[in-house]
Amino acid sequence: MDKSIRNRALSGTALALAASVVLTACGGEDGSSSDAKAEAAPGTKAVAVKDPLVATFDGGLYVLDGESLKLADTVELPGFNRLNPAGDNSHVIVSTDAGFRVLNAAEQAFTGIEYQGAKPGHVVRHAGKTVLFTDGTGEVHVFGPDDLKGGEKPQGRTYTSAEPHHGVAIELSNGELLSTLGTEEKRTGALVLDKNNREIKRNEQCPGVHGEAAAKGEAIGIGCEDGLLIYKDGKFTKVDAPDDYGRIGNQSGSDASPILLGDYKTDPEAELERPTRISLINTETGKLRLVDLGTSYSFRSLGRGPHGEALLLGTNGALHVIDPESGKVEKKIPVVDAWQEPLDWQQPRPTLFVRDHTAYVSEPGKRKLHAVDIEAGKKVTSVTLPKSTNELSGVVTGH
């Protein structure tokens, strides 16, 4: 999120989770869906969980079975917490007030591994490495997710930015480390370090740099307030937005496609802009296409399917399956009731998490979680949880 919003949100106590505003009904339950009450007593012995999912709620974390969506256990944890896959089949990174913590979702318990520091930010998985960026210190930590298995903190690569800022970093397959440039007041672009942390490239033509995604051929895109900056084969290329202010702040990539999916905003003065257009950026041609979906979305709405499909969860309650080459919406899958993005970014809203051929979608207003078969185009499982959830993630191996 933008630094000003992030700092304002983090400065107070954790906000109570409020249900998303339900506007109108959108579709009915699919005939093939099952809807069960999730029941698990806190503190019970860990049970076997297949492909764990983790969701935050006000007071802790729910760990669920990725196939049945049954609630396996509840892990108590106060405050506003964020989630990201660690990169293996067991662990999830939890961002807390004090820094990054590692949760063994398979065992439904925290490990002793922590990366302390104020304002833990982006977590990036790529080329077999996981990279943590701590905004309050500018520290970058790189490790192999397999090194988490022993329960000891990995002795991985580290780097510290010249100035703390809301940033992001990613390590490439050749050992190069791309990391953003900026201060608490201004973010300008990115630099690239060789495997010995020596700077080899720099580009400061990316105002307000935010977020990253990797496309086919290891093309790395980072968002700017006037387009997108691509780093590929040792070179930076700027893709200009068609508007003077055309902000791409959230992106989603796929190894199966050279095209990145991004959001797109054009009003720098808006308290909260609710765009209806998305951006599709071809990292091979440098072309940017805007597609109007006729529905708004949030920063938790973007994802990619197993074949590179662009996925977007709209406020109309539908999961849009988009051909990234043509921009055509191939499917609109009704999943949740229509909703409106809340003004405060920490407040819950329907959230999309994609793993393989399944899209998981939370519905805080109804305390529900749904599993969608992307290719079949329908919900296959639904569950009702004890409390409304906020963030949603799970274990993911590979990139």
PDB file of C-alpha atoms in Angstrom, residues 89-360:
ATOM      1  CA  ASN A  89       4.513 -27.320   1.307  1.00  0.00           C
ATOM      2  CA  SER A  90       4.442 -26.571   5.026  1.00  0.00           C
ATOM      3  CA  HIS A  91       5.129 -22.943   5.903  1.00  0.00           C
ATOM      4  CA  VAL A  92       3.472 -19.533   5.675  1.00  0.00           C
ATOM      5  CA  ILE A  93       5.076 -16.161   6.451  1.00  0.00           C
ATOM      6  CA  VAL A  94       3.068 -14.077   8.921  1.00  0.00           C
ATOM      7  CA  SER A  95       3.747 -10.333   9.105  1.00  0.00           C
ATOM      8  CA  THR A  96       3.125  -9.010  12.619  1.00  0.00           C
ATOM      9  CA  ASP A  97       3.709  -5.716  14.440  1.00  0.00           C
ATOM     10  CA  ALA A  98       7.201  -6.865  15.395  1.00  0.00           C
ATOM     11  CA  GLY A  99       8.324  -8.425  12.114  1.00  0.00           C
ATOM     12  CA  PHE A 100       8.048 -11.603  10.062  1.00  0.00           C
ATOM     13  CA  ARG A 101       7.238 -14.900  11.783  1.00  0.00           C
ATOM     14  CA  VAL A 102       7.194 -18.372  10.241  1.00  0.00           C
ATOM     15  CA  LEU A 103       4.120 -20.544  10.766  1.00  0.00           C
ATOM     16  CA  ASN A 104       4.287 -24.273  10.157  1.00  0.00           C
ATOM     17  CA  ALA A 105       0.783 -24.561   8.743  1.00  0.00           C
ATOM     18  CA  ALA A 106       1.056 -28.326   8.387  1.00  0.00           C
ATOM     19  CA  GLU A 107       1.609 -28.583  12.149  1.00  0.00           C
ATOM     20  CA  GLN A 108      -0.575 -25.563  12.989  1.00  0.00           C
ATOM     21  CA  ALA A 109       2.105 -23.907  15.121  1.00  0.00           C
ATOM     22  CA  PHE A 110       4.679 -21.151  14.920  1.00  0.00           C
ATOM     23  CA  THR A 111       8.299 -22.135  14.529  1.00  0.00           C
ATOM     24  CA  GLY A 112      10.950 -20.205  16.403  1.00  0.00           C
ATOM     25  CA  ILE A 113      12.040 -18.460  13.190  1.00  0.00           C
ATOM     26  CA  GLU A 114      11.557 -14.692  13.224  1.00  0.00           C
ATOM     27  CA  TYR A 115      12.869 -11.725  11.250  1.00  0.00           C
ATOM     28  CA  GLN A 116      12.303  -8.806  13.583  1.00  0.00           C
ATOM     29  CA  GLY A 117      11.875  -5.252  12.349  1.00  0.00           C
ATOM     30  CA  ALA A 118       9.280  -2.507  12.112  1.00  0.00           C
ATOM     31  CA  LYS A 119       6.742  -2.593   9.283  1.00  0.00           C
ATOM     32  CA  PRO A 120       7.397  -5.963   7.642  1.00  0.00           C
ATOM     33  CA  GLY A 121       6.406  -5.546   4.011  1.00  0.00           C
ATOM     34  CA  HIS A 122       6.496  -7.559   0.809  1.00  0.00           C
ATOM     35  CA  VAL A 123       7.304 -11.269   0.618  1.00  0.00           C
ATOM     36  CA  VAL A 124       8.423 -12.507  -2.817  1.00  0.00           C
ATOM     37  CA  ARG A 125       8.955 -16.075  -4.052  1.00  0.00           C
ATOM     38  CA  HIS A 126      10.962 -16.622  -7.203  1.00  0.00           C
ATOM     39  CA  ALA A 127      13.547 -19.036  -8.622  1.00  0.00           C
ATOM     40  CA  GLY A 128      13.540 -21.175  -5.495  1.00  0.00           C
ATOM     41  CA  LYS A 129      14.226 -18.275  -3.138  1.00  0.00           C
ATOM     42  CA  THR A 130      12.007 -16.294  -0.773  1.00  0.00           C
ATOM     43  CA  VAL A 131      12.782 -12.626  -0.163  1.00  0.00           C
ATOM     44  CA  LEU A 132      11.537 -10.526   2.751  1.00  0.00           C
ATOM     45  CA  PHE A 133      11.595  -6.714   2.727  1.00  0.00           C
ATOM     46  CA  THR A 134      11.284  -4.866   6.048  1.00  0.00           C
ATOM     47  CA  ASP A 135      10.029  -1.336   5.335  1.00  0.00           C
ATOM     48  CA  GLY A 136      11.020   0.184   8.680  1.00  0.00           C
ATOM     49  CA  THR A 137      14.679  -0.785   8.354  1.00  0.00           C
ATOM     50  CA  GLY A 138      15.205  -1.310   4.632  1.00  0.00           C
ATOM     51  CA  GLU A 139      16.534  -4.791   5.357  1.00  0.00           C
ATOM     52  CA  VAL A 140      16.264  -7.566   2.792  1.00  0.00           C
ATOM     53  CA  HIS A 141      16.512 -11.242   3.758  1.00  0.00           C
ATOM     54  CA  VAL A 142      16.840 -14.040   1.196  1.00  0.00           C
ATOM     55  CA  PHE A 143      16.557 -17.746   1.965  1.00  0.00           C
ATOM     56  CA  GLY A 144      15.659 -21.066   0.409  1.00  0.00           C
ATOM     57  CA  PRO A 145      12.285 -22.240   1.732  1.00  0.00           C
ATOM     58  CA  ASP A 146      13.612 -25.780   2.180  1.00  0.00           C
ATOM     59  CA  ASP A 147      15.934 -24.352   4.831  1.00  0.00           C
ATOM     60  CA  LEU A 148      12.930 -23.711   7.085  1.00  0.00           C
ATOM     61  CA  LYS A 149      12.380 -27.421   7.690  1.00  0.00           C
ATOM     62  CA  GLY A 150      14.807 -27.763  10.573  1.00  0.00           C
ATOM     63  CA  GLY A 151      13.114 -25.044  12.600  1.00  0.00           C
ATOM     64  CA  GLU A 152      16.304 -22.957  12.675  1.00  0.00           C
ATOM     65  CA  LYS A 153      16.602 -19.517  11.083  1.00  0.00           C
ATOM     66  CA  PRO A 154      18.236 -19.908   7.643  1.00  0.00           C
ATOM     67  CA  GLN A 155      21.648 -18.326   7.153  1.00  0.00           C
ATOM     68  CA  GLY A 156      20.702 -16.614   3.912  1.00  0.00           C
ATOM     69  CA  ARG A 157      21.717 -13.552   1.965  1.00  0.00           C
ATOM     70  CA  THR A 158      21.093 -10.101   3.432  1.00  0.00           C
ATOM     71  CA  TYR A 159      21.103  -6.573   2.071  1.00  0.00           C
ATOM     72  CA  THR A 160      20.154  -3.217   3.561  1.00  0.00           C
ATOM     73  CA  SER A 161      18.716  -0.414   1.435  1.00  0.00           C
ATOM     74  CA  ALA A 162      20.336   3.007   1.597  1.00  0.00           C
ATOM     75  CA  GLU A 163      17.134   4.353   3.186  1.00  0.00           C
ATOM     76  CA  PRO A 164      14.159   2.608   4.784  1.00  0.00           C
ATOM     77  CA  HIS A 165      11.052   2.735   2.585  1.00  0.00           C
ATOM     78  CA  HIS A 166       7.989   0.750   1.570  1.00  0.00           C
ATOM     79  CA  GLY A 167       9.844  -1.472  -0.870  1.00  0.00           C
ATOM     80  CA  VAL A 168      10.235  -4.866  -2.434  1.00  0.00           C
ATOM     81  CA  ALA A 169      13.078  -7.104  -3.590  1.00  0.00           C
ATOM     82  CA  ILE A 170      13.420 -10.230  -5.725  1.00  0.00           C
ATOM     83  CA  GLU A 171      16.351 -12.555  -6.398  1.00  0.00           C
ATOM     84  CA  LEU A 172      16.753 -13.838  -9.954  1.00  0.00           C
ATOM     85  CA  SER A 173      17.907 -17.295 -10.993  1.00  0.00           C
ATOM     86  CA  ASN A 174      21.427 -15.995 -11.782  1.00  0.00           C
ATOM     87  CA  GLY A 175      21.849 -14.574  -8.269  1.00  0.00           C
ATOM     88  CA  GLU A 176      21.117 -10.966  -9.148  1.00  0.00           C
ATOM     89  CA  LEU A 177      19.027  -9.097  -6.583  1.00  0.00           C
ATOM     90  CA  LEU A 178      16.608  -6.412  -7.748  1.00  0.00           C
ATOM     91  CA  SER A 179      15.567  -4.049  -4.960  1.00  0.00           C
ATOM     92  CA  THR A 180      13.593  -0.806  -4.932  1.00  0.00           C
ATOM     93  CA  LEU A 181      15.036   2.647  -4.331  1.00  0.00           C
ATOM     94  CA  GLY A 182      13.445   5.271  -2.131  1.00  0.00           C
ATOM     95  CA  THR A 183      12.994   6.998   1.189  1.00  0.00           C
ATOM     96  CA  GLU A 184      10.044   7.292   3.538  1.00  0.00           C
ATOM     97  CA  GLU A 185       8.954  10.367   1.550  1.00  0.00           C
ATOM     98  CA  LYS A 186       9.693   9.359  -2.033  1.00  0.00           C
ATOM     99  CA  ARG A 187      10.216   6.168  -4.048  1.00  0.00           C
ATOM    100  CA  THR A 188      12.006   6.482  -7.377  1.00  0.00           C
ATOM    101  CA  GLY A 189      12.957   3.180  -9.000  1.00  0.00           C
ATOM    102  CA  ALA A 190      15.149   0.122  -8.560  1.00  0.00           C
ATOM    103  CA  LEU A 191      18.730  -1.114  -8.577  1.00  0.00           C
ATOM    104  CA  VAL A 192      20.231  -4.498  -9.344  1.00  0.00           C
ATOM    105  CA  LEU A 193      23.041  -6.103  -7.356  1.00  0.00           C
ATOM    106  CA  ASP A 194      25.243  -8.975  -8.448  1.00  0.00           C
ATOM    107  CA  LYS A 195      25.539 -12.071  -6.256  1.00  0.00           C
ATOM    108  CA  ASN A 196      28.171 -10.252  -4.169  1.00  0.00           C
ATOM    109  CA  ASN A 197      25.797  -7.321  -3.509  1.00  0.00           C
ATOM    110  CA  ARG A 198      27.664  -4.970  -5.832  1.00  0.00           C
ATOM    111  CA  GLU A 199      25.430  -2.594  -7.778  1.00  0.00           C
ATOM    112  CA  ILE A 200      25.425  -3.301 -11.523  1.00  0.00           C
ATOM    113  CA  LYS A 201      22.274  -1.545 -12.776  1.00  0.00           C
ATOM    114  CA  ARG A 202      20.014   1.287 -11.689  1.00  0.00           C
ATOM    115  CA  ASN A 203      16.893   2.987 -13.025  1.00  0.00           C
ATOM    116  CA  GLU A 204      15.162   5.901 -11.296  1.00  0.00           C
ATOM    117  CA  GLN A 205      12.426   6.482 -13.864  1.00  0.00           C
ATOM    118  CA  CYS A 206       9.731   4.783 -11.800  1.00  0.00           C
ATOM    119  CA  PRO A 207       8.036   7.293  -9.486  1.00  0.00           C
ATOM    120  CA  GLY A 208       6.113   5.808  -6.592  1.00  0.00           C
ATOM    121  CA  VAL A 209       7.497   2.330  -7.293  1.00  0.00           C
ATOM    122  CA  HIS A 210       5.320  -0.362  -5.740  1.00  0.00           C
ATOM    123  CA  GLY A 211       4.979  -4.118  -6.110  1.00  0.00           C
ATOM    124  CA  GLU A 212       6.550  -6.684  -8.407  1.00  0.00           C
ATOM    125  CA  ALA A 213       5.696  -9.673 -10.543  1.00  0.00           C
ATOM    126  CA  ALA A 214       7.640 -12.121 -12.702  1.00  0.00           C
ATOM    127  CA  ALA A 215       6.545 -13.135 -16.203  1.00  0.00           C
ATOM    128  CA  LYS A 216       7.645 -15.875 -18.589  1.00  0.00           C
ATOM    129  CA  GLY A 217      11.328 -15.649 -19.435  1.00  0.00           C
ATOM    130  CA  GLU A 218      12.103 -14.104 -16.023  1.00  0.00           C
ATOM    131  CA  ALA A 219      10.944 -10.644 -16.988  1.00  0.00           C
ATOM    132  CA  ILE A 220      10.447  -8.723 -13.749  1.00  0.00           C
ATOM    133  CA  GLY A 221       7.899  -5.916 -13.666  1.00  0.00           C
ATOM    134  CA  ILE A 222       7.672  -3.276 -10.947  1.00  0.00           C
ATOM    135  CA  GLY A 223       4.827  -0.803 -10.800  1.00  0.00           C
ATOM    136  CA  CYS A 224       5.145   2.969 -11.215  1.00  0.00           C
ATOM    137  CA  GLU A 225       2.796   5.939 -11.015  1.00  0.00           C
ATOM    138  CA  ASP A 226       3.232   6.384 -14.773  1.00  0.00           C
ATOM    139  CA  GLY A 227       3.418   2.825 -16.033  1.00  0.00           C
ATOM    140  CA  LEU A 228       5.672  -0.156 -15.414  1.00  0.00           C
ATOM    141  CA  LEU A 229       9.419  -0.782 -15.277  1.00  0.00           C
ATOM    142  CA  ILE A 230      10.642  -4.100 -16.714  1.00  0.00           C
ATOM    143  CA  TYR A 231      13.985  -5.738 -15.946  1.00  0.00           C
ATOM    144  CA  LYS A 232      14.960  -8.554 -18.303  1.00  0.00           C
ATOM    145  CA  ASP A 233      18.252  -9.948 -19.584  1.00  0.00           C
ATOM    146  CA  GLY A 234      20.251  -7.330 -17.712  1.00  0.00           C
ATOM    147  CA  LYS A 235      18.339  -4.328 -19.054  1.00  0.00           C
ATOM    148  CA  PHE A 236      15.652  -1.985 -17.760  1.00  0.00           C
ATOM    149  CA  THR A 237      12.780  -0.972 -20.070  1.00  0.00           C
ATOM    150  CA  LYS A 238      10.083   1.542 -19.194  1.00  0.00           C
ATOM    151  CA  VAL A 239       6.516   0.956 -20.351  1.00  0.00           C
ATOM    152  CA  ASP A 240       4.676   4.278 -20.220  1.00  0.00           C
ATOM    153  CA  ALA A 241       1.061   4.537 -19.127  1.00  0.00           C
ATOM    154  CA  PRO A 242      -1.327   6.290 -21.564  1.00  0.00           C
ATOM    155  CA  ASP A 243      -2.129   8.827 -18.814  1.00  0.00           C
ATOM    156  CA  ASP A 244       0.252  11.259 -17.104  1.00  0.00           C
ATOM    157  CA  TYR A 245      -0.765   9.603 -13.854  1.00  0.00           C
ATOM    158  CA  GLY A 246      -1.445   5.954 -14.615  1.00  0.00           C
ATOM    159  CA  ARG A 247      -0.546   4.025 -11.491  1.00  0.00           C
ATOM    160  CA  ILE A 248       0.126   0.296 -11.569  1.00  0.00           C
ATOM    161  CA  GLY A 249       0.700  -0.615  -7.938  1.00  0.00           C
ATOM    162  CA  ASN A 250      -0.287  -4.278  -7.790  1.00  0.00           C
ATOM    163  CA  GLN A 251       0.740  -6.925 -10.303  1.00  0.00           C
ATOM    164  CA  SER A 252       0.393 -10.665 -10.834  1.00  0.00           C
ATOM    165  CA  GLY A 253       2.592 -12.767 -13.098  1.00  0.00           C
ATOM    166  CA  SER A 254       2.851 -16.301 -14.427  1.00  0.00           C
ATOM    167  CA  ASP A 255       5.689 -18.431 -15.775  1.00  0.00           C
ATOM    168  CA  ALA A 256       3.240 -19.510 -18.487  1.00  0.00           C
ATOM    169  CA  SER A 257       2.699 -16.021 -19.916  1.00  0.00           C
ATOM    170  CA  PRO A 258       4.869 -13.060 -20.944  1.00  0.00           C
ATOM    171  CA  ILE A 259       2.005 -10.742 -19.988  1.00  0.00           C
ATOM    172  CA  LEU A 260       1.673  -9.226 -16.533  1.00  0.00           C
ATOM    173  CA  LEU A 261      -1.698  -8.412 -14.976  1.00  0.00           C
ATOM    174  CA  GLY A 262      -1.867  -5.099 -13.139  1.00  0.00           C
ATOM    175  CA  ASP A 263      -4.342  -2.728 -11.598  1.00  0.00           C
ATOM    176  CA  TYR A 264      -4.697   0.787 -13.034  1.00  0.00           C
ATOM    177  CA  LYS A 265      -5.520   4.068 -11.289  1.00  0.00           C
ATOM    178  CA  THR A 266      -5.652   7.598 -12.697  1.00  0.00           C
ATOM    179  CA  ASP A 267      -6.692   9.884  -9.817  1.00  0.00           C
ATOM    180  CA  PRO A 268      -3.774  10.884  -7.562  1.00  0.00           C
ATOM    181  CA  GLU A 269      -6.084  12.910  -5.296  1.00  0.00           C
ATOM    182  CA  ALA A 270      -8.628  10.175  -4.574  1.00  0.00           C
ATOM    183  CA  GLU A 271      -8.982   8.996  -0.989  1.00  0.00           C
ATOM    184  CA  LEU A 272      -9.773   5.613  -2.485  1.00  0.00           C
ATOM    185  CA  GLU A 273     -10.063   5.130  -6.217  1.00  0.00           C
ATOM    186  CA  ARG A 274     -12.219   2.193  -7.270  1.00  0.00           C
ATOM    187  CA  PRO A 275     -11.027   1.508 -10.831  1.00  0.00           C
ATOM    188  CA  THR A 276     -12.874  -0.682 -13.320  1.00  0.00           C
ATOM    189  CA  ARG A 277      -9.940  -1.005 -15.736  1.00  0.00           C
ATOM    190  CA  ILE A 278      -7.046  -3.429 -15.469  1.00  0.00           C
ATOM    191  CA  SER A 279      -3.689  -3.292 -17.251  1.00  0.00           C
ATOM    192  CA  LEU A 280      -2.103  -6.091 -19.290  1.00  0.00           C
ATOM    193  CA  ILE A 281       1.585  -5.485 -19.972  1.00  0.00           C
ATOM    194  CA  ASN A 282       3.412  -7.560 -22.578  1.00  0.00           C
ATOM    195  CA  THR A 283       6.991  -7.884 -21.341  1.00  0.00           C
ATOM    196  CA  GLU A 284       8.203  -9.043 -24.771  1.00  0.00           C
ATOM    197  CA  THR A 285       6.773  -6.187 -26.844  1.00  0.00           C
ATOM    198  CA  GLY A 286       6.558  -3.490 -24.183  1.00  0.00           C
ATOM    199  CA  LYS A 287       2.900  -2.870 -25.059  1.00  0.00           C
ATOM    200  CA  LEU A 288       0.321  -1.953 -22.412  1.00  0.00           C
ATOM    201  CA  ARG A 289      -3.354  -2.755 -22.909  1.00  0.00           C
ATOM    202  CA  LEU A 290      -6.189  -1.409 -20.737  1.00  0.00           C
ATOM    203  CA  VAL A 291      -9.345  -3.480 -20.342  1.00  0.00           C
ATOM    204  CA  ASP A 292     -12.528  -2.138 -18.766  1.00  0.00           C
ATOM    205  CA  LEU A 293     -14.281  -4.937 -16.894  1.00  0.00           C
ATOM    206  CA  GLY A 294     -17.280  -2.867 -15.866  1.00  0.00           C
ATOM    207  CA  THR A 295     -16.701  -3.715 -12.202  1.00  0.00           C
ATOM    208  CA  SER A 296     -14.271  -2.407  -9.609  1.00  0.00           C
ATOM    209  CA  TYR A 297     -11.903  -4.533  -7.541  1.00  0.00           C
ATOM    210  CA  SER A 298      -9.314  -4.260  -4.757  1.00  0.00           C
ATOM    211  CA  PHE A 299      -5.610  -4.954  -4.313  1.00  0.00           C
ATOM    212  CA  ARG A 300      -6.538  -8.442  -3.079  1.00  0.00           C
ATOM    213  CA  SER A 301      -8.426  -9.258  -6.285  1.00  0.00           C
ATOM    214  CA  LEU A 302      -5.621 -10.205  -8.707  1.00  0.00           C
ATOM    215  CA  GLY A 303      -4.329 -13.690  -9.495  1.00  0.00           C
ATOM    216  CA  ARG A 304      -3.198 -16.073 -12.235  1.00  0.00           C
ATOM    217  CA  GLY A 305      -4.497 -19.456 -13.312  1.00  0.00           C
ATOM    218  CA  PRO A 306      -2.487 -22.613 -14.033  1.00  0.00           C
ATOM    219  CA  HIS A 307      -2.188 -21.831 -17.760  1.00  0.00           C
ATOM    220  CA  GLY A 308      -1.411 -18.138 -17.342  1.00  0.00           C
ATOM    221  CA  GLU A 309      -5.032 -16.988 -17.264  1.00  0.00           C
ATOM    222  CA  ALA A 310      -5.506 -13.555 -15.730  1.00  0.00           C
ATOM    223  CA  LEU A 311      -7.932 -13.757 -12.807  1.00  0.00           C
ATOM    224  CA  LEU A 312      -9.766 -10.908 -11.141  1.00  0.00           C
ATOM    225  CA  LEU A 313     -12.358 -10.923  -8.377  1.00  0.00           C
ATOM    226  CA  GLY A 314     -14.780  -8.070  -9.048  1.00  0.00           C
ATOM    227  CA  THR A 315     -17.025  -6.192  -6.658  1.00  0.00           C
ATOM    228  CA  ASN A 316     -19.902  -7.631  -8.687  1.00  0.00           C
ATOM    229  CA  GLY A 317     -19.121 -10.896  -6.900  1.00  0.00           C
ATOM    230  CA  ALA A 318     -17.761 -12.718  -9.946  1.00  0.00           C
ATOM    231  CA  LEU A 319     -14.367 -14.221 -10.646  1.00  0.00           C
ATOM    232  CA  HIS A 320     -13.340 -13.000 -14.113  1.00  0.00           C
ATOM    233  CA  VAL A 321     -11.161 -15.373 -16.163  1.00  0.00           C
ATOM    234  CA  ILE A 322      -9.348 -13.261 -18.773  1.00  0.00           C
ATOM    235  CA  ASP A 323      -7.251 -14.198 -21.794  1.00  0.00           C
ATOM    236  CA  PRO A 324      -4.123 -12.076 -21.237  1.00  0.00           C
ATOM    237  CA  GLU A 325      -3.292 -12.041 -24.963  1.00  0.00           C
ATOM    238  CA  SER A 326      -6.613 -10.605 -26.147  1.00  0.00           C
ATOM    239  CA  GLY A 327      -7.991  -9.089 -22.965  1.00  0.00           C
ATOM    240  CA  LYS A 328     -11.230 -10.995 -23.527  1.00  0.00           C
ATOM    241  CA  VAL A 329     -13.197 -12.126 -20.487  1.00  0.00           C
ATOM    242  CA  GLU A 330     -13.660 -15.840 -21.119  1.00  0.00           C
ATOM    243  CA  LYS A 331     -15.659 -16.659 -17.992  1.00  0.00           C
ATOM    244  CA  LYS A 332     -17.515 -14.853 -15.227  1.00  0.00           C
ATOM    245  CA  ILE A 333     -17.913 -17.243 -12.330  1.00  0.00           C
ATOM    246  CA  PRO A 334     -20.405 -16.121  -9.628  1.00  0.00           C
ATOM    247  CA  VAL A 335     -18.708 -16.669  -6.260  1.00  0.00           C
ATOM    248  CA  VAL A 336     -19.788 -14.146  -3.602  1.00  0.00           C
ATOM    249  CA  ASP A 337     -22.398 -11.452  -3.070  1.00  0.00           C
ATOM    250  CA  ALA A 338     -21.647  -8.035  -4.525  1.00  0.00           C
ATOM    251  CA  TRP A 339     -19.431  -5.955  -2.240  1.00  0.00           C
ATOM    252  CA  GLN A 340     -17.744  -2.582  -1.900  1.00  0.00           C
ATOM    253  CA  GLU A 341     -14.083  -1.985  -1.121  1.00  0.00           C
ATOM    254  CA  PRO A 342     -13.743  -0.363   2.339  1.00  0.00           C
ATOM    255  CA  LEU A 343     -11.870   2.922   2.661  1.00  0.00           C
ATOM    256  CA  ASP A 344      -9.301   1.514   5.105  1.00  0.00           C
ATOM    257  CA  TRP A 345      -7.015  -1.036   3.473  1.00  0.00           C
ATOM    258  CA  GLN A 346      -6.779  -3.070   6.679  1.00  0.00           C
ATOM    259  CA  GLN A 347     -10.504  -3.705   6.739  1.00  0.00           C
ATOM    260  CA  PRO A 348     -11.648  -7.089   5.370  1.00  0.00           C
ATOM    261  CA  ARG A 349     -13.044  -7.560   1.910  1.00  0.00           C
ATOM    262  CA  PRO A 350     -13.474 -10.616  -0.349  1.00  0.00           C
ATOM    263  CA  THR A 351      -9.985 -11.881  -1.104  1.00  0.00           C
ATOM    264  CA  LEU A 352      -8.593 -14.090  -3.873  1.00  0.00           C
ATOM    265  CA  PHE A 353      -5.881 -16.709  -3.354  1.00  0.00           C
ATOM    266  CA  VAL A 354      -4.992 -18.996  -6.267  1.00  0.00           C
ATOM    267  CA  ARG A 355      -3.182 -22.302  -6.100  1.00  0.00           C
ATOM    268  CA  ASP A 356      -2.881 -24.605  -9.107  1.00  0.00           C
ATOM    269  CA  HIS A 357      -6.363 -25.147 -10.597  1.00  0.00           C
ATOM    270  CA  THR A 358      -8.264 -23.799  -7.595  1.00  0.00           C
ATOM    271  CA  ALA A 359      -9.211 -20.243  -6.723  1.00  0.00           C
ATOM    272  CA  TYR A 360     -10.028 -19.692  -3.061  1.00  0.00           C
TER     273      TYR A 360
END
